[in-house]
XYZ file of N, CA, C and O in Angstrom:
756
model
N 13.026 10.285 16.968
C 11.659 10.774 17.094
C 11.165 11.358 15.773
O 9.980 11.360 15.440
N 12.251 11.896 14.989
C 12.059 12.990 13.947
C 11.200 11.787 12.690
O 10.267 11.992 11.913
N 11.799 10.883 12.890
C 11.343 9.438 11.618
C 10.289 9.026 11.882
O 9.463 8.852 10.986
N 9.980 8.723 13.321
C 8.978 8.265 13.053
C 7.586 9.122 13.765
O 6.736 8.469 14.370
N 7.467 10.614 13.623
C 6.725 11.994 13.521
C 6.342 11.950 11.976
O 5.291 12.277 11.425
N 7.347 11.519 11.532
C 6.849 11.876 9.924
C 6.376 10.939 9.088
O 5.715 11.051 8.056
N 6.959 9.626 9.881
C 6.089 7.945 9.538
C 4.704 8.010 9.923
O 3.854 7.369 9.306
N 4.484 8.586 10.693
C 2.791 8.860 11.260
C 1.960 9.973 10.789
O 0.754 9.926 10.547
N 2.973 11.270 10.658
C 2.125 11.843 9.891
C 2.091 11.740 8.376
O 1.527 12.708 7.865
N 2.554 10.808 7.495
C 2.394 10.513 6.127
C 1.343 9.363 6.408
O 0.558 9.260 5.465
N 1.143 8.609 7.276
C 0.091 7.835 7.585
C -1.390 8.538 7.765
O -2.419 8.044 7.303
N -1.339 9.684 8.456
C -2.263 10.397 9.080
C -2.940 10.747 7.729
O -4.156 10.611 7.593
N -2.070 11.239 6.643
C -2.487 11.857 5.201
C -3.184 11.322 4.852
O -4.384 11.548 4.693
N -2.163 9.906 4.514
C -2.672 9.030 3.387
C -4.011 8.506 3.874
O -4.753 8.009 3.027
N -4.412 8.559 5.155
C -6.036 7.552 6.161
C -6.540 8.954 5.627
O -6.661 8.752 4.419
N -6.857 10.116 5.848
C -7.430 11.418 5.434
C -7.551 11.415 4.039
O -8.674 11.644 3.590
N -6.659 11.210 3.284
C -7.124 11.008 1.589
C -8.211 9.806 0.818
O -8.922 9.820 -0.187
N -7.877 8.734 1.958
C -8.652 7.540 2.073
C -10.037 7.813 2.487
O -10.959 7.587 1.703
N -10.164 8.100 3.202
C -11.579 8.777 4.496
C -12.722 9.799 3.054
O -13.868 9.718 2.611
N -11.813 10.437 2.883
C -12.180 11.492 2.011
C -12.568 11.086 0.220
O -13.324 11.717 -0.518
N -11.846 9.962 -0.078
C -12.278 9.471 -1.642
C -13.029 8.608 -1.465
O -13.844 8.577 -2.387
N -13.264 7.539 -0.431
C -14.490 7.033 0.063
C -15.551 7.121 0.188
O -16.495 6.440 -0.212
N -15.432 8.478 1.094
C -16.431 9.016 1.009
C -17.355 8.206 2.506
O -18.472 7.740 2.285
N -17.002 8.157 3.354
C -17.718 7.082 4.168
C -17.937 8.211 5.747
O -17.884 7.912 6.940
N -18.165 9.429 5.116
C -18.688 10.029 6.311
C -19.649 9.567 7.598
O -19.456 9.655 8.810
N -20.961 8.943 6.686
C -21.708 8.171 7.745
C -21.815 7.163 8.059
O -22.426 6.741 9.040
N -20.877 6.245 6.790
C -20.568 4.789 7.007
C -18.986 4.369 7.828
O -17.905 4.926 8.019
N -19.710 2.882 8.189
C -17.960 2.297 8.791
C -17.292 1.898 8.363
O -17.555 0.900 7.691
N -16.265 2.271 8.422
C -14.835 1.686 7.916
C -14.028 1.419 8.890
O -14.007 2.101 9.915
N -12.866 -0.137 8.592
C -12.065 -0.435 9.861
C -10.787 -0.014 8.619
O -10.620 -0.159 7.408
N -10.002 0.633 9.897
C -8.465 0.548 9.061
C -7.639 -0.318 10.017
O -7.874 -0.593 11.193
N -6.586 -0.692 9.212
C -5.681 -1.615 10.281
C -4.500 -1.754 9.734
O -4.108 -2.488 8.827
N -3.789 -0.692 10.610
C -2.246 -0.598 10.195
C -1.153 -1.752 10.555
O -0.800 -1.772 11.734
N -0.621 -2.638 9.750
C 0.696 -3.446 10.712
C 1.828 -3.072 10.266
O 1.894 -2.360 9.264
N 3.031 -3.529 11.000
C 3.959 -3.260 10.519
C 4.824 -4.564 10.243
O 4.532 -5.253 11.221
N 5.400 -5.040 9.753
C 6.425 -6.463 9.120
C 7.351 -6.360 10.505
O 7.811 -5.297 10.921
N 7.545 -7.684 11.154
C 8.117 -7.709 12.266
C 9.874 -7.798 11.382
O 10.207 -8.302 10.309
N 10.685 -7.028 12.482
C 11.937 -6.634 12.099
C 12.298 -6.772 10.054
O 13.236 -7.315 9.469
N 11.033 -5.988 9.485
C 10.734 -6.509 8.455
C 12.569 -6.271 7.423
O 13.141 -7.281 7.011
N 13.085 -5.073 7.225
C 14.560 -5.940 6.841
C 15.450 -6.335 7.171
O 16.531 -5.850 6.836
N 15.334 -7.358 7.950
C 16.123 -8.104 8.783
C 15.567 -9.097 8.037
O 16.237 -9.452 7.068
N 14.660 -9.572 8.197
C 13.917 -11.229 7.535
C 13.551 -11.166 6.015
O 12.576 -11.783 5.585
N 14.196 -10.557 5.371
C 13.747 -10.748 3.919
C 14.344 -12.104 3.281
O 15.530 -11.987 2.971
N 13.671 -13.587 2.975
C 15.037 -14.408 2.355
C 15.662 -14.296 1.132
O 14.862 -14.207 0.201
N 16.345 -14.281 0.952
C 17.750 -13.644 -0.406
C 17.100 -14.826 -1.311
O 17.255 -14.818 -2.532
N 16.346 -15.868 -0.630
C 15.710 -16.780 -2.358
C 14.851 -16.157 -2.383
O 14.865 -15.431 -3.377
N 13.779 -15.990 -1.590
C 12.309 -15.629 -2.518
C 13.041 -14.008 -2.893
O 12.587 -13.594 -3.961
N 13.832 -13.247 -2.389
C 13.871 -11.847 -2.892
C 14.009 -11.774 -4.432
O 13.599 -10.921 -5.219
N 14.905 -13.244 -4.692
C 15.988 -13.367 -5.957
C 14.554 -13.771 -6.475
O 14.033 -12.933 -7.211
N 13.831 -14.913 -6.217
C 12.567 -15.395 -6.861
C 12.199 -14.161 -7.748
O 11.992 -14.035 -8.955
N 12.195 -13.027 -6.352
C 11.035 -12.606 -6.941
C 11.520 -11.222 -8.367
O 10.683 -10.723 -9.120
N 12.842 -10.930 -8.379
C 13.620 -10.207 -8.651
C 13.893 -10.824 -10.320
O 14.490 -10.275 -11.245
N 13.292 -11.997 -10.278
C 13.225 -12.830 -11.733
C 11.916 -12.525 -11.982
O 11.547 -11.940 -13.000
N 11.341 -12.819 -11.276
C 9.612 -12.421 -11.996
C 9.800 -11.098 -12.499
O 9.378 -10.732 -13.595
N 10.382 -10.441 -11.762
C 9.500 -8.761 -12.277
C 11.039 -8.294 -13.833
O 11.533 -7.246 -14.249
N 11.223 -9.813 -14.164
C 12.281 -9.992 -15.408
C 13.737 -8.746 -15.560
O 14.086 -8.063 -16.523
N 14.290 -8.861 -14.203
C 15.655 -7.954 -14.066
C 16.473 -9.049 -15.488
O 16.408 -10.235 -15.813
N 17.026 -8.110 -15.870
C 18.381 -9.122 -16.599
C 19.056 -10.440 -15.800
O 19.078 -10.529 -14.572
N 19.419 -11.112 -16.414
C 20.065 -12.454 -15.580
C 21.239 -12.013 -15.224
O 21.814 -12.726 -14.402
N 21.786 -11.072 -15.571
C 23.471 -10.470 -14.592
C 22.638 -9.859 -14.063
O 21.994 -10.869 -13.779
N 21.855 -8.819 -13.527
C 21.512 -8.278 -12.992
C 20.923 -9.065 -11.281
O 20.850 -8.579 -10.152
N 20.714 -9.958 -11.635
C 19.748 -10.668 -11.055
C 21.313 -11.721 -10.090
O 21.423 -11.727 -8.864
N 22.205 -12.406 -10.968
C 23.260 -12.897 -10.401
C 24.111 -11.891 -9.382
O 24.594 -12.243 -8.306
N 24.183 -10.626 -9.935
C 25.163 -9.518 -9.352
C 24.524 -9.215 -7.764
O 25.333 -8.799 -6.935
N 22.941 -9.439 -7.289
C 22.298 -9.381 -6.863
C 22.282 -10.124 -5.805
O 22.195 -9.867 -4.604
N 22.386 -11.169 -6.462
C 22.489 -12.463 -5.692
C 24.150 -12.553 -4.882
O 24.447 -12.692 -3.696
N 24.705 -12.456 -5.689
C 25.976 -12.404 -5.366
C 26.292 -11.636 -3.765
O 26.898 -12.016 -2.764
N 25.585 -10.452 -4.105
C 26.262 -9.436 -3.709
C 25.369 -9.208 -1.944
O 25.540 -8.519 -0.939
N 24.491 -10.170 -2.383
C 23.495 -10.876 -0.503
C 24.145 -11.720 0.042
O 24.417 -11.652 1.240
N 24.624 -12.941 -0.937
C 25.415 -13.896 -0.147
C 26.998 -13.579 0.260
O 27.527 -14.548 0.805
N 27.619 -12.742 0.148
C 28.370 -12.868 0.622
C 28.869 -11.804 1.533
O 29.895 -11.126 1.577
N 27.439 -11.924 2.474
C 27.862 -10.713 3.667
C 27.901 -11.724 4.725
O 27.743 -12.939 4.606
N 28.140 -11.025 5.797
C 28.504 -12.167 7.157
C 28.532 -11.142 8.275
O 28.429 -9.926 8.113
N 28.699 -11.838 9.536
C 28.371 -10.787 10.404
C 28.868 -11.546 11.876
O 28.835 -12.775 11.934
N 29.192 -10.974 12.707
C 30.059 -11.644 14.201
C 29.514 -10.631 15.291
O 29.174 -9.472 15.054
N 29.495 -11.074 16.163
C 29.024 -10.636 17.387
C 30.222 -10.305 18.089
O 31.238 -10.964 17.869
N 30.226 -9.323 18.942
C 31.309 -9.077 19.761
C 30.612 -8.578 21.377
O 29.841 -7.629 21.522
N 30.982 -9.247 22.189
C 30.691 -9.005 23.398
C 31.739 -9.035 24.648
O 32.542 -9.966 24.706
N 31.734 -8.107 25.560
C 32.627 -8.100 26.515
C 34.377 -8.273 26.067
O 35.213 -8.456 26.952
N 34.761 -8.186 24.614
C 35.578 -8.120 24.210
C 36.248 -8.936 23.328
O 37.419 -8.796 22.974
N 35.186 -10.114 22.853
C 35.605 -11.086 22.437
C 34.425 -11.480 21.480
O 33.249 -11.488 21.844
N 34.873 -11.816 20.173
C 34.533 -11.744 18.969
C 33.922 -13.543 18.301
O 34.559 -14.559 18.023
N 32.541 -13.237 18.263
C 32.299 -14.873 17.746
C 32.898 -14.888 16.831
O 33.684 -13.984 16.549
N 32.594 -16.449 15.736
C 32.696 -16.547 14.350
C 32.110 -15.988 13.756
O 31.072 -15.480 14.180
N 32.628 -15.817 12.245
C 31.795 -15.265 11.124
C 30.262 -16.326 10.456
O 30.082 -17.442 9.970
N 29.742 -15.553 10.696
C 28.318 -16.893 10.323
C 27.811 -15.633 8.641
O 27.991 -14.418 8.561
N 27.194 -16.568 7.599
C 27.069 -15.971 7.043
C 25.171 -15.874 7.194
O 24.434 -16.729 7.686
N 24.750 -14.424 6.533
C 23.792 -13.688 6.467
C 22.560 -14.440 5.229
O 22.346 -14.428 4.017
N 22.182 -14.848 6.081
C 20.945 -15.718 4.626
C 19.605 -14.864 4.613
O 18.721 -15.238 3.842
N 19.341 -13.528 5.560
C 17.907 -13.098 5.282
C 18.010 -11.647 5.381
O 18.751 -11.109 6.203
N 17.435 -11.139 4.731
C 17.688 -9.096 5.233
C 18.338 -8.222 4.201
O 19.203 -8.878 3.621
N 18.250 -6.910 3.716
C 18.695 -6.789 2.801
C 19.595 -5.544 3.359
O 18.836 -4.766 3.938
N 20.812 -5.128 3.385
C 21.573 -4.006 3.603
C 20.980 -2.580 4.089
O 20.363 -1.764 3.404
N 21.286 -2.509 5.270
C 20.289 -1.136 5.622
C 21.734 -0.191 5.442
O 22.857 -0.695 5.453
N 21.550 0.795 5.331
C 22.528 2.224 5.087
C 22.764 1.749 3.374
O 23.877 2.148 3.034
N 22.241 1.218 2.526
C 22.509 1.193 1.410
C 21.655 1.662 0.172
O 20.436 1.491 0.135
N 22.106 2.042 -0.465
C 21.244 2.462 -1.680
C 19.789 1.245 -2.029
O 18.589 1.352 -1.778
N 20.579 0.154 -2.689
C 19.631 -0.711 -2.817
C 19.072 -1.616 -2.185
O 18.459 -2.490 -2.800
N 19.170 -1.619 -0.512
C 18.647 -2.166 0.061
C 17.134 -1.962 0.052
O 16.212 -2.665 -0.364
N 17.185 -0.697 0.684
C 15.111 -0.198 0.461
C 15.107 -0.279 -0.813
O 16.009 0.558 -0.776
N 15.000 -0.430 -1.678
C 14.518 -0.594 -3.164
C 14.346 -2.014 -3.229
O 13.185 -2.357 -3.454
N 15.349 -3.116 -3.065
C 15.094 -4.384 -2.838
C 14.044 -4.832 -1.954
O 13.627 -5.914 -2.367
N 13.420 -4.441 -0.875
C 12.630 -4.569 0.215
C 11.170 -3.883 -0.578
O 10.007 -4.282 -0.511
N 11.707 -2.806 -1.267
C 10.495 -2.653 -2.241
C 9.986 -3.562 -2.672
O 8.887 -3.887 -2.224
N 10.594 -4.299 -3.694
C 10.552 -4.735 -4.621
C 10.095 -5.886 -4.056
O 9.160 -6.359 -4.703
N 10.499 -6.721 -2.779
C 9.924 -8.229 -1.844
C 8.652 -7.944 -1.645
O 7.873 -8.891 -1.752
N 7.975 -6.319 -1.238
C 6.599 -6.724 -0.273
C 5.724 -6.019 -1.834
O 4.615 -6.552 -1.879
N 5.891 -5.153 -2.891
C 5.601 -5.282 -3.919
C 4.206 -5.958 -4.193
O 3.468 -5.112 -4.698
N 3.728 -6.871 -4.083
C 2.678 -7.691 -4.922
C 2.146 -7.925 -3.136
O 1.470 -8.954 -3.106
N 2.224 -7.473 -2.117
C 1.586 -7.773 -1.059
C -0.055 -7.003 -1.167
O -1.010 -7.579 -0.646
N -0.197 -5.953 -1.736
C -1.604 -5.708 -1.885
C -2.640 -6.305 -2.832
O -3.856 -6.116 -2.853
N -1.662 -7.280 -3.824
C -2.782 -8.286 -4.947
C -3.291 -9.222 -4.108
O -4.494 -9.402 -4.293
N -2.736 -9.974 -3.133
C -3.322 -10.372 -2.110
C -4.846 -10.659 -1.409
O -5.479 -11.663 -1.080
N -5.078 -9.093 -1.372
C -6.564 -8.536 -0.769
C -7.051 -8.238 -2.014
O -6.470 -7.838 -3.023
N -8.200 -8.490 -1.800
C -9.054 -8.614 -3.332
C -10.139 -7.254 -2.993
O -10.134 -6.214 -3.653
N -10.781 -7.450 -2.161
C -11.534 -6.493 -1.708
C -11.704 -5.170 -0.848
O -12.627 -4.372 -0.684
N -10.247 -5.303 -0.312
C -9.589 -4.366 0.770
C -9.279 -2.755 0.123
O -9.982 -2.484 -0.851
N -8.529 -1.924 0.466
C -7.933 -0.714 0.611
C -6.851 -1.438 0.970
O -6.966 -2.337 1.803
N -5.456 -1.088 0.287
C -4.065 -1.874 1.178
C -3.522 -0.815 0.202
O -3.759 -0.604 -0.988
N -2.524 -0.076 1.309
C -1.336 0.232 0.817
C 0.008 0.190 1.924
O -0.131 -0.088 3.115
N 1.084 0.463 1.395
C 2.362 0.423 1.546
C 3.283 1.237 1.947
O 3.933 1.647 0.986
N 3.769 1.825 3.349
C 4.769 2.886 3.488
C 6.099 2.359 4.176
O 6.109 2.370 5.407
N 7.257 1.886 3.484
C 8.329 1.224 3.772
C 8.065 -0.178 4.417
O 7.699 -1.087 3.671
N 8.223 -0.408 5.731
C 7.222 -1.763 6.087
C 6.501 -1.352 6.970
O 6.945 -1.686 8.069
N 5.480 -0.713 7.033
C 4.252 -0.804 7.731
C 2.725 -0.627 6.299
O 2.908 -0.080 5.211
N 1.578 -1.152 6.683
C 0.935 -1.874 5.584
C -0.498 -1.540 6.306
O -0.907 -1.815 7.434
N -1.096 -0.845 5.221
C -2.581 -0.367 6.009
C -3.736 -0.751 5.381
O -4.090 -0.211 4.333
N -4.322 -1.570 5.873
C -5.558 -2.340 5.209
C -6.880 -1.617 5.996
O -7.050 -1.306 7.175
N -7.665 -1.507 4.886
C -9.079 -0.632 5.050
C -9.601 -0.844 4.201
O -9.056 -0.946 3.102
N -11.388 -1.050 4.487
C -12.759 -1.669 3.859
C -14.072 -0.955 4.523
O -14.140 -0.628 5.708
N -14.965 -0.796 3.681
C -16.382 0.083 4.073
C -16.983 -1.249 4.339
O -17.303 -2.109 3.518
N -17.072 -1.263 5.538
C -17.790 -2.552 6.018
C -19.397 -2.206 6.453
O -19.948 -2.946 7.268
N -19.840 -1.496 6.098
C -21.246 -0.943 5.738
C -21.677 -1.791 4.015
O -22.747 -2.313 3.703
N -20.489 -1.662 3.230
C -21.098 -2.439 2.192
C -20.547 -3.806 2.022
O -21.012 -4.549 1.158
N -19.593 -4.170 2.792
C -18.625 -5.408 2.211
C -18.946 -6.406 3.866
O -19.165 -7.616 3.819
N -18.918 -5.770 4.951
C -19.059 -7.000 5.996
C -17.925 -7.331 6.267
O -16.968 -7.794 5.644
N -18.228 -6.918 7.697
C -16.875 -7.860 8.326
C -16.303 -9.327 8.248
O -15.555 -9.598 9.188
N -16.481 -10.236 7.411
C -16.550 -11.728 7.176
C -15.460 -11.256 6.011
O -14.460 -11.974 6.029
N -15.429 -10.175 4.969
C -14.758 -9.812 3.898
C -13.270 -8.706 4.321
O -12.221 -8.576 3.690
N -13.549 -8.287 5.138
C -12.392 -7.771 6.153
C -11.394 -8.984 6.623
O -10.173 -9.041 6.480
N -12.386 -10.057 7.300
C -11.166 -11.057 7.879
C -10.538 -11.996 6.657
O -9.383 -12.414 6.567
N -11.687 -12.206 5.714
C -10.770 -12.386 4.872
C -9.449 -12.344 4.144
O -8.699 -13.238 3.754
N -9.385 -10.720 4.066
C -8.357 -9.507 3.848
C -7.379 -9.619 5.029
O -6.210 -9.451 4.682
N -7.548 -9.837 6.212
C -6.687 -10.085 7.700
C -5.606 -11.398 7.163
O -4.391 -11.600 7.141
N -7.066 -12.237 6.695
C -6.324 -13.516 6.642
C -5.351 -14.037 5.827
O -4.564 -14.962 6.029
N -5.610 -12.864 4.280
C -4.784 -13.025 3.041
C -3.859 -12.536 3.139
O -2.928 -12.696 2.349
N -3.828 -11.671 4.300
C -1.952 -10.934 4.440
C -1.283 -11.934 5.278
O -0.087 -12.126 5.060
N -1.832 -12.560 6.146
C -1.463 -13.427 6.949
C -0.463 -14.523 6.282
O 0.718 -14.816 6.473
N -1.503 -15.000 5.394
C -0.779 -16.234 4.115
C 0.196 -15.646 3.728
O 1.371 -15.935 3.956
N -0.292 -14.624 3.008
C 1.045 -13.919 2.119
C 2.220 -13.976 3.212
O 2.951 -14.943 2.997
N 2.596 -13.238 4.286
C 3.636 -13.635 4.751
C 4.372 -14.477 5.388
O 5.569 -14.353 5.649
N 3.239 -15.886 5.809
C 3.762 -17.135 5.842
C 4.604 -17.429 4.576
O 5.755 -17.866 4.595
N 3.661 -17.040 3.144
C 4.318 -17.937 2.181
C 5.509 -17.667 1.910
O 6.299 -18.529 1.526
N 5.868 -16.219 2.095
C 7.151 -15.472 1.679
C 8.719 -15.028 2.775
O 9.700 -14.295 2.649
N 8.030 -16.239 4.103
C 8.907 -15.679 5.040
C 8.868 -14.385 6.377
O 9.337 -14.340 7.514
N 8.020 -13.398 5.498
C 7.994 -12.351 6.706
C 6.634 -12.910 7.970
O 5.812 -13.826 7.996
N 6.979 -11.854 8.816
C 5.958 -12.125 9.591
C 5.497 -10.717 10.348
O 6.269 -9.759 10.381
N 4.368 -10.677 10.867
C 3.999 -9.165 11.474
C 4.393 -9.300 12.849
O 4.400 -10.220 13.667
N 4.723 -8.078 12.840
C 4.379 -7.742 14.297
C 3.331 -7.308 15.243
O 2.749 -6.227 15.150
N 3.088 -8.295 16.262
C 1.704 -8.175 17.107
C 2.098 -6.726 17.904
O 1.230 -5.930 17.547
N 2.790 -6.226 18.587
C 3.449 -5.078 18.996
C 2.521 -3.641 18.132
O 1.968 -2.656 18.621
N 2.634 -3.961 17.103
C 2.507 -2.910 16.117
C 0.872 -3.078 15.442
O 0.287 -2.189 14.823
N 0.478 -4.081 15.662
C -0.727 -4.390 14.911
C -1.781 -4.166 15.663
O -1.882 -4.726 16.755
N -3.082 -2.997 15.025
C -3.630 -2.379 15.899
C -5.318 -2.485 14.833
O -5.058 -2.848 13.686
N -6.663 -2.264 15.041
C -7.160 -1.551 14.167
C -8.350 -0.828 14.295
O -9.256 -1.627 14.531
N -8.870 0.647 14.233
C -9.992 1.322 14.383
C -10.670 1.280 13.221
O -10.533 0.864 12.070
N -11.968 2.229 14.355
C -12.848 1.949 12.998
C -13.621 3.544 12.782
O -13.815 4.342 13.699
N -13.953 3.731 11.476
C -14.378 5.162 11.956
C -15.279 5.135 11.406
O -15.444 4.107 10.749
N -16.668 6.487 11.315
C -17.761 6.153 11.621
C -18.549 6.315 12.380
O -17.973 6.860 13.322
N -19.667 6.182 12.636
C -21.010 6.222 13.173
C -21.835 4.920 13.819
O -21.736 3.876 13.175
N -22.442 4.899 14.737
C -23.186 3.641 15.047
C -22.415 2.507 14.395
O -22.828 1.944 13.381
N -21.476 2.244 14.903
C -20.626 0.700 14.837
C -21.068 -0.165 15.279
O -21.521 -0.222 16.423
N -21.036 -1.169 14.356
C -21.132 -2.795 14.818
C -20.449 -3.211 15.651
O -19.320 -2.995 15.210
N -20.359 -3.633 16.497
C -19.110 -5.176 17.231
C -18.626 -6.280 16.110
O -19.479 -6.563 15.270
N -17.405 -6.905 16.010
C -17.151 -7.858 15.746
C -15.668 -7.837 16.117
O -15.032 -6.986 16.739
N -15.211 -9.209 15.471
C -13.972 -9.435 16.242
C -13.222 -9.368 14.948
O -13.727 -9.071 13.866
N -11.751 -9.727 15.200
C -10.561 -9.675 13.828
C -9.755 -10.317 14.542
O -9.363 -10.009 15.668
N -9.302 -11.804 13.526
C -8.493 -12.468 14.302
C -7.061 -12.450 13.148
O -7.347 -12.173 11.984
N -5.954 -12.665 13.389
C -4.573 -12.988 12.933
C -4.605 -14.510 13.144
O -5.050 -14.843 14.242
N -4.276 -15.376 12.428
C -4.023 -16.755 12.730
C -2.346 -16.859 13.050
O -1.561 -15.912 12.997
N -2.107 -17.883 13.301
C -0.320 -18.481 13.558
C -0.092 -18.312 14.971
O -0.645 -18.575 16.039
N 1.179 -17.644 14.438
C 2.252 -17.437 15.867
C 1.749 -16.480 16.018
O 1.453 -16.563 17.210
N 1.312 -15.328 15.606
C 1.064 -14.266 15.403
C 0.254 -13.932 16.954
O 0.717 -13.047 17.673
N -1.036 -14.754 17.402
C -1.597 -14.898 18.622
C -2.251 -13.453 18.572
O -2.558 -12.965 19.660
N -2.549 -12.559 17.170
C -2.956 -11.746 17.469
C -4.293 -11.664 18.531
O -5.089 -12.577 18.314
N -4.692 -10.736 19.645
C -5.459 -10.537 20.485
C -6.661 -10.206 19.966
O -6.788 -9.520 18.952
N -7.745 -10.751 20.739
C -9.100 -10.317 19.810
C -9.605 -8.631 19.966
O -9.582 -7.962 20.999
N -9.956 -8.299 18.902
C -9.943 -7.110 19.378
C -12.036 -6.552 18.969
O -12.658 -7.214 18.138
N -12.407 -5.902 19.370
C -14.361 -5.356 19.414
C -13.999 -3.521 18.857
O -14.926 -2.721 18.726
């Protein structure tokens, strides 16, 4: 409970610091928090490595890296009896130092994405917000739609569970916000 009290209220801040440099007292703004479905669990060890070359780690650095993803593995044990070892091709080490830093480093360039948005980043959950008093909801779904791509292109995917979005403000418009894919996000007014 204690994690995620304090996952919400660093959320609560950061929408209040947002609200407040905006400045959109009498105008609307939609925010829309998601979160990366079982987001380190599905990280793939290529695009991580991809991307772990772009941001120009040393080439041992980058091999040691590599190395050190592929050769984890993992077995199921149930009712007393132990599958095979299958090896681990997506996810990056949770209880480890450089796991969250690596997972950093994957969703990283997810806010160049949105061109016109508010997007930021708190471990994997991802909060997109726009004054749609000056930008229009047509430039919002846009922004819906560019995170969407982005995590087709890179493997992750959101979670509909978690994906929610208000709007705050005064005399609100109606419109809708759609998620494309599997995603089946629900229409939401």
């Amino acid at each position: 409970m204690g994690y995620y009290f304090h996952r919400y209220t660093k959320w609560l801040l950061i929408l209040a610091l947002a609200i407040r440099n905006t400045k959109i007292r009498e105008s609307l703004n939609k925010r829309l928090p998601k979160a990366l479905a079982e987001a380190f669990d599905k990280v793939p060890h290529k695009f991580l490595t991809h991307k772990i070359k772009v941001y120009k780690f040393d080439v041992n650095e980058v091999k040691w890296i590599a190395q050190w993803l592929s050769k984890r593995t993992s077995m199921v044990l149930v009712n007393g009896r132990k599958s095979h070892k299958f090896a681990i091709t997506s996810g990056v080490p949770q209880g480890s130092v450089l796991g969250p830093l690596l997972f950093l480093l994957f969703i990283n360039d997810m806010p160049l994405c949105v061109n016109d948005s508010y997007c930021r980043l708190y471990a994997d959950d991802t909060l997109l917000g726009m004054d749609i008093i000056k930008c229009g909801p047509s430039k919002l779904q846009k922004s819906v739609t560019s995170l969407y791509d982005w995590s087709i292109k890179w493997g992750m995917s959101f979670n509909p569970h978690k994906c929610m979005h208000m709007a705050l403000g005064k005399n609100l418009p109606s419109f809708k916000l759609f998620m494309n894919g599997d995603l089946k996000w629900h229409e939401h007014t």
